[in-house]
């Protein structure tokens, strides 16, 4: 017996939108970087912010639901 599941599609950000998000997010993440390095803390919150902003899908091709960005972008 097979089961069907509803899939909710999220809007995919363009590379330009991801770049704008990076410009806003990186200063915030960078604020605590020296402290995290000094205290040898893992950046769990920073990684969560990066994931929420959609950066992990930046290099995934558009046909597979990503942003289709290149290494250069």
Coordinates of N, CA and C in Angstrom, one line a residue:
X1 N 0.8 -1.2 0.0 CA 0.0 0.0 0.0 C 0.9 1.2 0.0
X2 N 0.6 2.2 -0.8 CA 1.4 3.4 -0.9 C 0.6 4.5 -0.2
X3 N 1.4 5.5 0.3 CA 0.8 6.6 0.9 C 1.3 7.9 0.2
X4 N 0.4 8.8 0.1 CA 0.7 10.1 -0.6 C 0.9 11.2 0.5
X5 N 1.9 12.0 0.3 CA 2.2 13.1 1.2 C 2.1 14.4 0.5
X6 N 1.5 15.4 1.1 CA 1.5 16.7 0.6 C 2.9 17.3 0.7
X7 N 3.3 17.9 -0.4 CA 4.6 18.6 -0.4 C 4.4 20.1 -0.5
X8 N 4.9 20.9 0.4 CA 4.8 22.3 0.3 C 6.0 22.9 -0.3
X9 N 5.8 23.5 -1.5 CA 7.0 24.1 -2.2 C 7.2 25.5 -1.6
X10 N 8.5 25.8 -1.3 CA 8.9 27.1 -0.9 C 9.4 27.9 -2.1
X11 N 9.1 29.2 -2.1 CA 9.7 30.0 -3.2 C 11.2 30.0 -3.1
X12 N 11.8 29.8 -4.3 CA 13.2 29.7 -4.4 C 13.8 31.2 -4.7
X13 N 14.8 31.5 -3.9 CA 15.4 32.8 -4.0 C 16.3 32.8 -5.3
X14 N 16.4 34.0 -5.9 CA 17.3 34.1 -7.0 C 18.7 34.4 -6.4
X15 N 19.7 34.3 -7.3 CA 21.1 34.5 -6.9 C 21.2 36.0 -6.4
X16 N 20.6 36.9 -7.0 CA 20.6 38.3 -6.6 C 20.0 38.5 -5.2
X17 N 18.9 37.8 -5.0 CA 18.3 37.9 -3.7 C 19.2 37.2 -2.6
X18 N 19.8 36.1 -2.9 CA 20.8 35.5 -1.9 C 21.9 36.5 -1.7
X19 N 22.4 37.1 -2.7 CA 23.5 38.1 -2.5 C 23.1 39.2 -1.5
X20 N 21.9 39.7 -1.7 CA 21.3 40.8 -0.9 C 21.2 40.3 0.6
X21 N 20.7 39.0 0.7 CA 20.6 38.5 2.1 C 22.0 38.3 2.7
X22 N 23.0 37.9 1.9 CA 24.3 37.8 2.5 C 24.8 39.1 3.0
X23 N 24.6 40.2 2.2 CA 25.0 41.5 2.6 C 24.5 41.9 3.9
X24 N 23.2 41.5 4.2 CA 22.6 41.9 5.5 C 23.0 40.9 6.6
X25 N 23.2 39.6 6.3 CA 23.4 38.6 7.3 C 24.9 38.5 7.8
X26 N 25.8 38.7 6.9 CA 27.2 38.4 7.2 C 27.8 39.4 8.3
X27 N 27.4 40.7 8.3 CA 27.9 41.5 9.4 C 27.4 41.0 10.8
X28 N 26.2 40.5 10.8 CA 25.6 40.0 12.1 C 26.3 38.7 12.5
X29 N 26.6 37.9 11.6 CA 27.3 36.6 11.9 C 28.7 36.9 12.3
X30 N 29.3 37.9 11.7 CA 30.7 38.2 11.9 C 30.9 38.8 13.3
X31 N 29.9 39.4 13.9 CA 30.1 40.1 15.2 C 30.6 39.2 16.2
X32 N 30.1 38.0 16.3 CA 30.5 37.1 17.4 C 31.6 36.1 17.0
X33 N 32.2 36.3 15.8 CA 33.2 35.3 15.3 C 34.4 35.2 16.1
X34 N 35.0 36.3 16.5 CA 36.2 36.3 17.3 C 36.0 35.7 18.6
X35 N 34.8 36.0 19.3 CA 34.5 35.3 20.5 C 34.4 33.8 20.4
X36 N 33.7 33.4 19.3 CA 33.5 32.0 19.1 C 34.8 31.3 18.9
X37 N 35.7 31.9 18.1 CA 37.0 31.4 17.9 C 37.8 31.3 19.2
X38 N 37.8 32.3 20.0 CA 38.6 32.4 21.2 C 38.1 31.3 22.2
X39 N 36.8 31.1 22.3 CA 36.2 30.2 23.3 C 36.0 28.8 22.7
X40 N 36.4 28.6 21.4 CA 36.2 27.4 20.7 C 34.8 26.9 20.7
X41 N 33.9 27.8 20.4 CA 32.5 27.5 20.3 C 32.1 27.2 18.9
X42 N 31.2 26.2 18.7 CA 30.7 25.9 17.3 C 29.6 26.9 17.0
X43 N 29.5 27.3 15.8 CA 28.6 28.4 15.4 C 27.2 27.9 15.0
X44 N 26.6 27.1 15.9 CA 25.3 26.6 15.6 C 24.2 27.6 15.2
X45 N 24.2 28.7 15.9 CA 23.2 29.7 15.6 C 23.5 30.4 14.2
X46 N 24.8 30.6 13.9 CA 25.1 31.2 12.6 C 24.8 30.2 11.5
X47 N 25.0 29.0 11.6 CA 24.7 28.0 10.6 C 23.1 27.9 10.4
X48 N 22.4 28.0 11.5 CA 20.9 28.0 11.4 C 20.4 29.2 10.7
X49 N 21.1 30.4 10.9 CA 20.7 31.6 10.2 C 21.0 31.5 8.7
X50 N 22.2 30.9 8.4 CA 22.6 30.6 7.0 C 21.6 29.7 6.3
X51 N 21.2 28.7 7.0 CA 20.2 27.7 6.4 C 18.8 28.4 6.2
X52 N 18.4 29.2 7.2 CA 17.1 29.9 7.1 C 17.1 30.9 5.9
X53 N 18.2 31.5 5.7 CA 18.3 32.4 4.6 C 18.4 31.8 3.2
X54 N 18.5 30.4 3.2 CA 18.5 29.7 1.9 C 19.8 29.5 1.2
X55 N 20.9 29.7 1.9 CA 22.2 29.7 1.2 C 22.6 28.2 0.8
X56 N 22.1 27.2 1.5 CA 22.5 25.9 1.2 C 21.9 25.4 -0.1
X57 N 20.9 26.1 -0.7 CA 20.4 25.7 -2.0 C 20.9 26.6 -3.1
X58 N 21.9 27.4 -2.8 CA 22.4 28.3 -3.8 C 23.0 27.6 -5.0
X59 N 23.7 26.5 -4.8 CA 24.4 25.8 -6.0 C 23.5 24.7 -6.6
X60 N 22.4 24.5 -6.0 CA 21.5 23.4 -6.6 C 20.9 24.0 -7.8
X61 N 20.9 23.2 -8.9 CA 20.3 23.7 -10.2 C 18.8 24.0 -10.0
X62 N 18.3 25.0 -10.7 CA 16.9 25.4 -10.7 C 16.0 24.3 -10.9
X63 N 16.3 23.4 -11.9 CA 15.4 22.3 -12.2 C 15.2 21.3 -11.0
X64 N 16.1 21.4 -10.0 CA 16.0 20.5 -8.8 C 15.5 21.3 -7.6
X65 N 15.1 22.5 -7.8 CA 14.5 23.3 -6.7 C 15.5 24.3 -6.0
X66 N 16.7 24.5 -6.6 CA 17.6 25.4 -6.0 C 17.7 26.7 -6.7
X67 N 18.7 27.5 -6.4 CA 18.8 28.9 -7.0 C 19.6 28.9 -8.3
X68 N 20.4 27.8 -8.5 CA 21.2 27.7 -9.8 C 22.4 28.6 -9.8
X69 N 22.9 28.9 -8.7 CA 24.1 29.8 -8.6 C 25.4 29.1 -9.0
X70 N 26.4 29.8 -9.4 CA 27.7 29.2 -9.8 C 28.6 29.4 -8.6
X71 N 29.8 28.8 -8.8 CA 30.8 29.0 -7.7 C 31.2 30.5 -7.6
X72 N 31.3 31.1 -8.8 CA 31.7 32.5 -8.8 C 30.7 33.4 -8.1
X73 N 29.4 33.1 -8.3 CA 28.4 33.9 -7.7 C 28.3 33.7 -6.2

